[in-house]
Amino acid sequence: MNKKYFVALALLAVTLTSCGTKPPSPGSASADPPPVVSQGSAISQEPVTSQDPAELNGTWELIEADYQAPTQGSRLDDIKIPDYNGMDEDAFYDRAGELGFNSDTGPYPVWAEGMMQSPGGRYVSYESNKDCLNSDTGRSLFLLDVATGEEKVLLSGTDGRYYGCMNWLDEEHMLCIDEERNYFLCNVDSGAIQLDHPFESDWGPLGSNGFLFVEQMDQNLRLLRLERDGSVSRLVQTPIEGEQVTRCAITDDGSYVCYIVQKDMMSFDRYIVLWDTASGQMTEIKPPKMAVGEDNMGAVGVELWYNWAFAVEFRVADAPEPNGHNELWAYSCDALNAVDRDLDK
């Protein structure tokens, strides 16, 4: 598989981990997510006819009328990557140049790219080939302990493979991948376990929450759970109406999935759907009236908003600004069983 595909996977990783909303209150790093349904083979559910959203008592709340999603980079600006075997960043690039590495034509020297911080902020993962200069042109996955400044290699690219982190699962675990779409469960203390291809769709998981993941296979949506022993449980599956799910978010217990689906790939229209994973009920959610304009408006992102709602990002193209703007709205309903609305937590 070529490296361009790996770059696309890295962009997918940013999608899965970049959160334009405030996250749910963190739980214990060692606590398993509560089961959604019994483990075993996937349960096929026939979709229920969509209800009028009003039957869910759903409400929209404008969170930000001119929304700019934060990036991982803004959180990582002050983190310094330590020297490696007495070699600082400048010395690394000098040495890489002497060995024939070339930033324009390749092989490409990488000191630290794809930095991703753990939920609690103690650790940072990143990609580098600073340990691979005298071997094949692979790329390693490093782990930096921000508290102590110590780092180590979790997956070594000295075997010629490219390794990267897709997303953090909790403060101690990451889902990682190589350019051949081999997946790994990495633990900050005990290393990596290679998984037996838990994600069968071409582009891997479409959304995640801790150890819960959603993927699309043809016209079906699946909710999966990754276990700490490296096994994968298929919790539930349902047919969907539409060609491509573009984004999705999952409640902490997996009881609801909110996703954005493009029903016709020839159209830019996107639809917001709430999936009750226990009953199989699929409800199309009517978008709110935008704060500025509404023509050419489309849902482009969705994340869990604390523990009681989903935040949906809309791109509004006909705003007074030349390129439009984004608006962030939170959708909540009685079905989400609100338990904590303290926004200061």
PDB file of C-alpha atoms in Angstrom, residues 40-216:
ATOM      1  CA  GLY A  40     -21.389 -12.493  20.211  1.00  0.00           C
ATOM      2  CA  SER A  41     -22.375 -12.253  16.579  1.00  0.00           C
ATOM      3  CA  ALA A  42     -23.894  -9.046  15.297  1.00  0.00           C
ATOM      4  CA  ILE A  43     -27.628  -8.605  15.812  1.00  0.00           C
ATOM      5  CA  SER A  44     -29.409  -7.656  12.615  1.00  0.00           C
ATOM      6  CA  GLN A  45     -32.184  -5.144  13.214  1.00  0.00           C
ATOM      7  CA  GLU A  46     -34.764  -3.940  10.723  1.00  0.00           C
ATOM      8  CA  PRO A  47     -35.003  -0.147  10.789  1.00  0.00           C
ATOM      9  CA  VAL A  48     -38.197   1.274  12.239  1.00  0.00           C
ATOM     10  CA  THR A  49     -40.042   3.864  10.185  1.00  0.00           C
ATOM     11  CA  SER A  50     -38.675   7.296  11.058  1.00  0.00           C
ATOM     12  CA  GLN A  51     -40.747   9.293  13.505  1.00  0.00           C
ATOM     13  CA  ASP A  52     -41.412  12.980  13.490  1.00  0.00           C
ATOM     14  CA  PRO A  53     -38.559  14.406  15.592  1.00  0.00           C
ATOM     15  CA  ALA A  54     -41.140  16.116  17.819  1.00  0.00           C
ATOM     16  CA  GLU A  55     -42.086  12.692  19.198  1.00  0.00           C
ATOM     17  CA  LEU A  56     -38.627  12.581  20.775  1.00  0.00           C
ATOM     18  CA  ASN A  57     -39.209  15.946  22.481  1.00  0.00           C
ATOM     19  CA  GLY A  58     -35.960  17.036  20.900  1.00  0.00           C
ATOM     20  CA  THR A  59     -34.643  20.562  21.219  1.00  0.00           C
ATOM     21  CA  TRP A  60     -31.854  22.527  19.521  1.00  0.00           C
ATOM     22  CA  GLU A  61     -29.679  25.062  21.312  1.00  0.00           C
ATOM     23  CA  LEU A  62     -27.248  27.397  19.547  1.00  0.00           C
ATOM     24  CA  ILE A  63     -23.820  26.971  21.131  1.00  0.00           C
ATOM     25  CA  GLU A  64     -21.738  29.202  18.878  1.00  0.00           C
ATOM     26  CA  ALA A  65     -22.873  31.225  15.879  1.00  0.00           C
ATOM     27  CA  ASP A  66     -19.394  31.721  14.376  1.00  0.00           C
ATOM     28  CA  TYR A  67     -17.683  28.477  15.249  1.00  0.00           C
ATOM     29  CA  GLN A  68     -14.007  27.661  14.773  1.00  0.00           C
ATOM     30  CA  ALA A  69     -13.105  24.108  15.728  1.00  0.00           C
ATOM     31  CA  PRO A  70     -10.055  23.863  17.985  1.00  0.00           C
ATOM     32  CA  THR A  71      -7.170  21.727  16.808  1.00  0.00           C
ATOM     33  CA  GLN A  72      -4.845  19.348  18.588  1.00  0.00           C
ATOM     34  CA  GLY A  73      -1.930  21.532  17.581  1.00  0.00           C
ATOM     35  CA  SER A  74      -3.004  24.439  19.765  1.00  0.00           C
ATOM     36  CA  ARG A  75      -2.766  22.190  22.815  1.00  0.00           C
ATOM     37  CA  LEU A  76       0.675  20.906  21.889  1.00  0.00           C
ATOM     38  CA  ASP A  77       2.555  24.109  21.064  1.00  0.00           C
ATOM     39  CA  ASP A  78       4.430  24.180  24.368  1.00  0.00           C
ATOM     40  CA  ILE A  79       5.422  20.492  24.426  1.00  0.00           C
ATOM     41  CA  LYS A  80       9.114  19.960  23.678  1.00  0.00           C
ATOM     42  CA  ILE A  81      10.338  16.743  22.131  1.00  0.00           C
ATOM     43  CA  PRO A  82      13.514  15.675  23.979  1.00  0.00           C
ATOM     44  CA  ASP A  83      16.821  14.906  22.321  1.00  0.00           C
ATOM     45  CA  TYR A  84      17.254  11.378  21.034  1.00  0.00           C
ATOM     46  CA  ASN A  85      20.516   9.679  21.977  1.00  0.00           C
ATOM     47  CA  GLY A  86      22.128  13.110  22.316  1.00  0.00           C
ATOM     48  CA  MET A  87      20.733  14.292  18.959  1.00  0.00           C
ATOM     49  CA  ASP A  88      18.509  17.370  18.889  1.00  0.00           C
ATOM     50  CA  GLU A  89      16.111  18.290  16.062  1.00  0.00           C
ATOM     51  CA  ASP A  90      18.670  20.277  14.045  1.00  0.00           C
ATOM     52  CA  ALA A  91      21.262  17.523  14.322  1.00  0.00           C
ATOM     53  CA  PHE A  92      18.629  14.986  13.269  1.00  0.00           C
ATOM     54  CA  TYR A  93      17.850  16.812  10.018  1.00  0.00           C
ATOM     55  CA  ASP A  94      21.547  17.313   9.323  1.00  0.00           C
ATOM     56  CA  ARG A  95      22.214  13.620   9.784  1.00  0.00           C
ATOM     57  CA  ALA A  96      19.168  12.648   7.708  1.00  0.00           C
ATOM     58  CA  GLY A  97      20.434  14.849   4.857  1.00  0.00           C
ATOM     59  CA  GLU A  98      23.823  13.193   4.970  1.00  0.00           C
ATOM     60  CA  LEU A  99      22.125   9.799   4.647  1.00  0.00           C
ATOM     61  CA  GLY A 100      20.093  10.814   1.580  1.00  0.00           C
ATOM     62  CA  PHE A 101      16.788  11.717   3.203  1.00  0.00           C
ATOM     63  CA  ASN A 102      15.057  14.513   1.288  1.00  0.00           C
ATOM     64  CA  SER A 103      12.036  16.547   2.423  1.00  0.00           C
ATOM     65  CA  ASP A 104      10.942  17.149  -1.180  1.00  0.00           C
ATOM     66  CA  THR A 105      11.469  13.834  -2.935  1.00  0.00           C
ATOM     67  CA  GLY A 106      11.789  11.325  -0.102  1.00  0.00           C
ATOM     68  CA  PRO A 107      12.594   9.353   1.852  1.00  0.00           C
ATOM     69  CA  TYR A 108      11.198  11.971   4.217  1.00  0.00           C
ATOM     70  CA  PRO A 109      12.881  12.812   7.511  1.00  0.00           C
ATOM     71  CA  VAL A 110      10.364  13.217  10.343  1.00  0.00           C
ATOM     72  CA  TRP A 111      11.378  14.470  13.791  1.00  0.00           C
ATOM     73  CA  ALA A 112       7.850  14.601  15.266  1.00  0.00           C
ATOM     74  CA  GLU A 113       4.545  14.533  13.366  1.00  0.00           C
ATOM     75  CA  GLY A 114       0.981  13.482  14.105  1.00  0.00           C
ATOM     76  CA  MET A 115       1.200  14.502  17.751  1.00  0.00           C
ATOM     77  CA  MET A 116      -1.864  13.425  19.753  1.00  0.00           C
ATOM     78  CA  GLN A 117      -2.390  14.044  23.460  1.00  0.00           C
ATOM     79  CA  SER A 118      -4.061  11.608  25.844  1.00  0.00           C
ATOM     80  CA  PRO A 119      -7.441  12.649  27.313  1.00  0.00           C
ATOM     81  CA  GLY A 120      -5.901  13.560  30.670  1.00  0.00           C
ATOM     82  CA  GLY A 121      -2.943  15.291  29.056  1.00  0.00           C
ATOM     83  CA  ARG A 122      -0.141  13.251  30.620  1.00  0.00           C
ATOM     84  CA  TYR A 123       1.034  11.533  27.427  1.00  0.00           C
ATOM     85  CA  VAL A 124       1.679  12.537  23.831  1.00  0.00           C
ATOM     86  CA  SER A 125       2.079  10.105  20.955  1.00  0.00           C
ATOM     87  CA  TYR A 126       3.868  11.082  17.764  1.00  0.00           C
ATOM     88  CA  GLU A 127       5.481   9.648  14.632  1.00  0.00           C
ATOM     89  CA  SER A 128       9.207   9.873  13.929  1.00  0.00           C
ATOM     90  CA  ASN A 129      11.937   8.103  12.016  1.00  0.00           C
ATOM     91  CA  LYS A 130      14.739   9.462  14.208  1.00  0.00           C
ATOM     92  CA  ASP A 131      15.394   5.884  15.333  1.00  0.00           C
ATOM     93  CA  CYS A 132      15.248   4.544  11.750  1.00  0.00           C
ATOM     94  CA  LEU A 133      17.932   6.598   9.999  1.00  0.00           C
ATOM     95  CA  ASN A 134      20.278   3.628   9.652  1.00  0.00           C
ATOM     96  CA  SER A 135      17.612   1.122   8.601  1.00  0.00           C
ATOM     97  CA  ASP A 136      14.768   0.884   6.115  1.00  0.00           C
ATOM     98  CA  THR A 137      12.641   3.999   5.651  1.00  0.00           C
ATOM     99  CA  GLY A 138       9.940   3.198   8.177  1.00  0.00           C
ATOM    100  CA  ARG A 139       8.367   5.440  10.777  1.00  0.00           C
ATOM    101  CA  SER A 140       8.037   4.667  14.499  1.00  0.00           C
ATOM    102  CA  LEU A 141       5.333   5.528  16.992  1.00  0.00           C
ATOM    103  CA  PHE A 142       6.810   7.277  20.043  1.00  0.00           C
ATOM    104  CA  LEU A 143       5.241   7.918  23.437  1.00  0.00           C
ATOM    105  CA  LEU A 144       6.269  10.957  25.491  1.00  0.00           C
ATOM    106  CA  ASP A 145       5.448  11.202  29.202  1.00  0.00           C
ATOM    107  CA  VAL A 146       4.826  14.937  29.548  1.00  0.00           C
ATOM    108  CA  ALA A 147       5.120  14.782  33.338  1.00  0.00           C
ATOM    109  CA  THR A 148       8.609  13.219  33.381  1.00  0.00           C
ATOM    110  CA  GLY A 149       9.966  14.105  29.920  1.00  0.00           C
ATOM    111  CA  GLU A 150      10.757  10.438  29.287  1.00  0.00           C
ATOM    112  CA  GLU A 151       9.882   8.819  25.968  1.00  0.00           C
ATOM    113  CA  LYS A 152       9.907   5.367  24.410  1.00  0.00           C
ATOM    114  CA  VAL A 153       9.077   3.588  21.172  1.00  0.00           C
ATOM    115  CA  LEU A 154       5.759   1.736  21.149  1.00  0.00           C
ATOM    116  CA  LEU A 155       5.947   0.463  17.553  1.00  0.00           C
ATOM    117  CA  SER A 156       9.296   0.523  15.793  1.00  0.00           C
ATOM    118  CA  GLY A 157       9.570   1.468  12.130  1.00  0.00           C
ATOM    119  CA  THR A 158      12.957  -0.214  11.856  1.00  0.00           C
ATOM    120  CA  ASP A 159      11.027  -3.018  10.130  1.00  0.00           C
ATOM    121  CA  GLY A 160      10.235  -0.602   7.268  1.00  0.00           C
ATOM    122  CA  ARG A 161       6.592  -0.053   8.231  1.00  0.00           C
ATOM    123  CA  TYR A 162       4.817   3.239   8.965  1.00  0.00           C
ATOM    124  CA  TYR A 163       3.039   3.360  12.331  1.00  0.00           C
ATOM    125  CA  GLY A 164       0.640   5.981  13.638  1.00  0.00           C
ATOM    126  CA  CYS A 165      -1.949   6.575  16.356  1.00  0.00           C
ATOM    127  CA  MET A 166      -5.567   6.756  15.195  1.00  0.00           C
ATOM    128  CA  ASN A 167      -6.907   7.925  18.551  1.00  0.00           C
ATOM    129  CA  TRP A 168      -6.565   7.604  22.303  1.00  0.00           C
ATOM    130  CA  LEU A 169      -9.093   5.289  23.965  1.00  0.00           C
ATOM    131  CA  ASP A 170      -8.386   6.382  27.528  1.00  0.00           C
ATOM    132  CA  GLU A 171      -5.377   7.662  29.446  1.00  0.00           C
ATOM    133  CA  GLU A 172      -3.511   4.370  29.023  1.00  0.00           C
ATOM    134  CA  HIS A 173      -4.568   2.926  25.659  1.00  0.00           C
ATOM    135  CA  MET A 174      -4.427   3.915  21.980  1.00  0.00           C
ATOM    136  CA  LEU A 175      -5.762   2.435  18.760  1.00  0.00           C
ATOM    137  CA  CYS A 176      -2.857   2.431  16.295  1.00  0.00           C
ATOM    138  CA  ILE A 177      -2.416   1.450  12.650  1.00  0.00           C
ATOM    139  CA  ASP A 178       0.198   0.886   9.964  1.00  0.00           C
ATOM    140  CA  GLU A 179       0.028   1.601   6.225  1.00  0.00           C
ATOM    141  CA  GLU A 180      -1.224  -1.926   5.519  1.00  0.00           C
ATOM    142  CA  ARG A 181      -4.269  -1.259   7.760  1.00  0.00           C
ATOM    143  CA  ASN A 182      -3.059  -3.582  10.489  1.00  0.00           C
ATOM    144  CA  TYR A 183      -4.489  -2.376  13.800  1.00  0.00           C
ATOM    145  CA  PHE A 184      -2.795  -2.391  17.198  1.00  0.00           C
ATOM    146  CA  LEU A 185      -3.963  -1.832  20.760  1.00  0.00           C
ATOM    147  CA  CYS A 186      -1.129   0.036  22.482  1.00  0.00           C
ATOM    148  CA  ASN A 187      -0.731   0.317  26.239  1.00  0.00           C
ATOM    149  CA  VAL A 188       1.537   3.022  27.654  1.00  0.00           C
ATOM    150  CA  ASP A 189       3.136   0.467  29.986  1.00  0.00           C
ATOM    151  CA  SER A 190       3.046  -2.920  28.290  1.00  0.00           C
ATOM    152  CA  GLY A 191       3.497  -2.247  24.575  1.00  0.00           C
ATOM    153  CA  ALA A 192       1.279  -3.273  21.635  1.00  0.00           C
ATOM    154  CA  ILE A 193      -1.088  -6.094  20.676  1.00  0.00           C
ATOM    155  CA  GLN A 194      -1.868  -6.596  16.982  1.00  0.00           C
ATOM    156  CA  LEU A 195      -5.592  -6.988  16.365  1.00  0.00           C
ATOM    157  CA  ASP A 196      -7.206  -9.374  13.926  1.00  0.00           C
ATOM    158  CA  HIS A 197      -8.610  -6.664  11.612  1.00  0.00           C
ATOM    159  CA  PRO A 198     -11.585  -5.547  13.714  1.00  0.00           C
ATOM    160  CA  PHE A 199     -12.641  -2.886  11.216  1.00  0.00           C
ATOM    161  CA  GLU A 200     -13.736  -4.332   7.904  1.00  0.00           C
ATOM    162  CA  SER A 201     -14.823  -1.162   6.110  1.00  0.00           C
ATOM    163  CA  ASP A 202     -12.332   0.423   3.729  1.00  0.00           C
ATOM    164  CA  TRP A 203     -11.820   3.551   5.814  1.00  0.00           C
ATOM    165  CA  GLY A 204     -11.919   2.005   9.277  1.00  0.00           C
ATOM    166  CA  PRO A 205     -14.096   3.394  12.064  1.00  0.00           C
ATOM    167  CA  LEU A 206     -16.316   6.411  11.400  1.00  0.00           C
ATOM    168  CA  GLY A 207     -16.538   7.479  15.024  1.00  0.00           C
ATOM    169  CA  SER A 208     -15.541   6.379  18.492  1.00  0.00           C
ATOM    170  CA  ASN A 209     -16.075   6.961  22.190  1.00  0.00           C
ATOM    171  CA  GLY A 210     -13.510   5.264  24.380  1.00  0.00           C
ATOM    172  CA  PHE A 211     -13.469   1.600  23.372  1.00  0.00           C
ATOM    173  CA  LEU A 212     -16.719   1.849  21.362  1.00  0.00           C
ATOM    174  CA  PHE A 213     -16.535   2.244  17.581  1.00  0.00           C
ATOM    175  CA  VAL A 214     -18.914   2.549  14.632  1.00  0.00           C
ATOM    176  CA  GLU A 215     -18.172   1.361  11.110  1.00  0.00           C
ATOM    177  CA  GLN A 216     -20.186   1.119   7.896  1.00  0.00           C
TER     178      GLN A 216
END
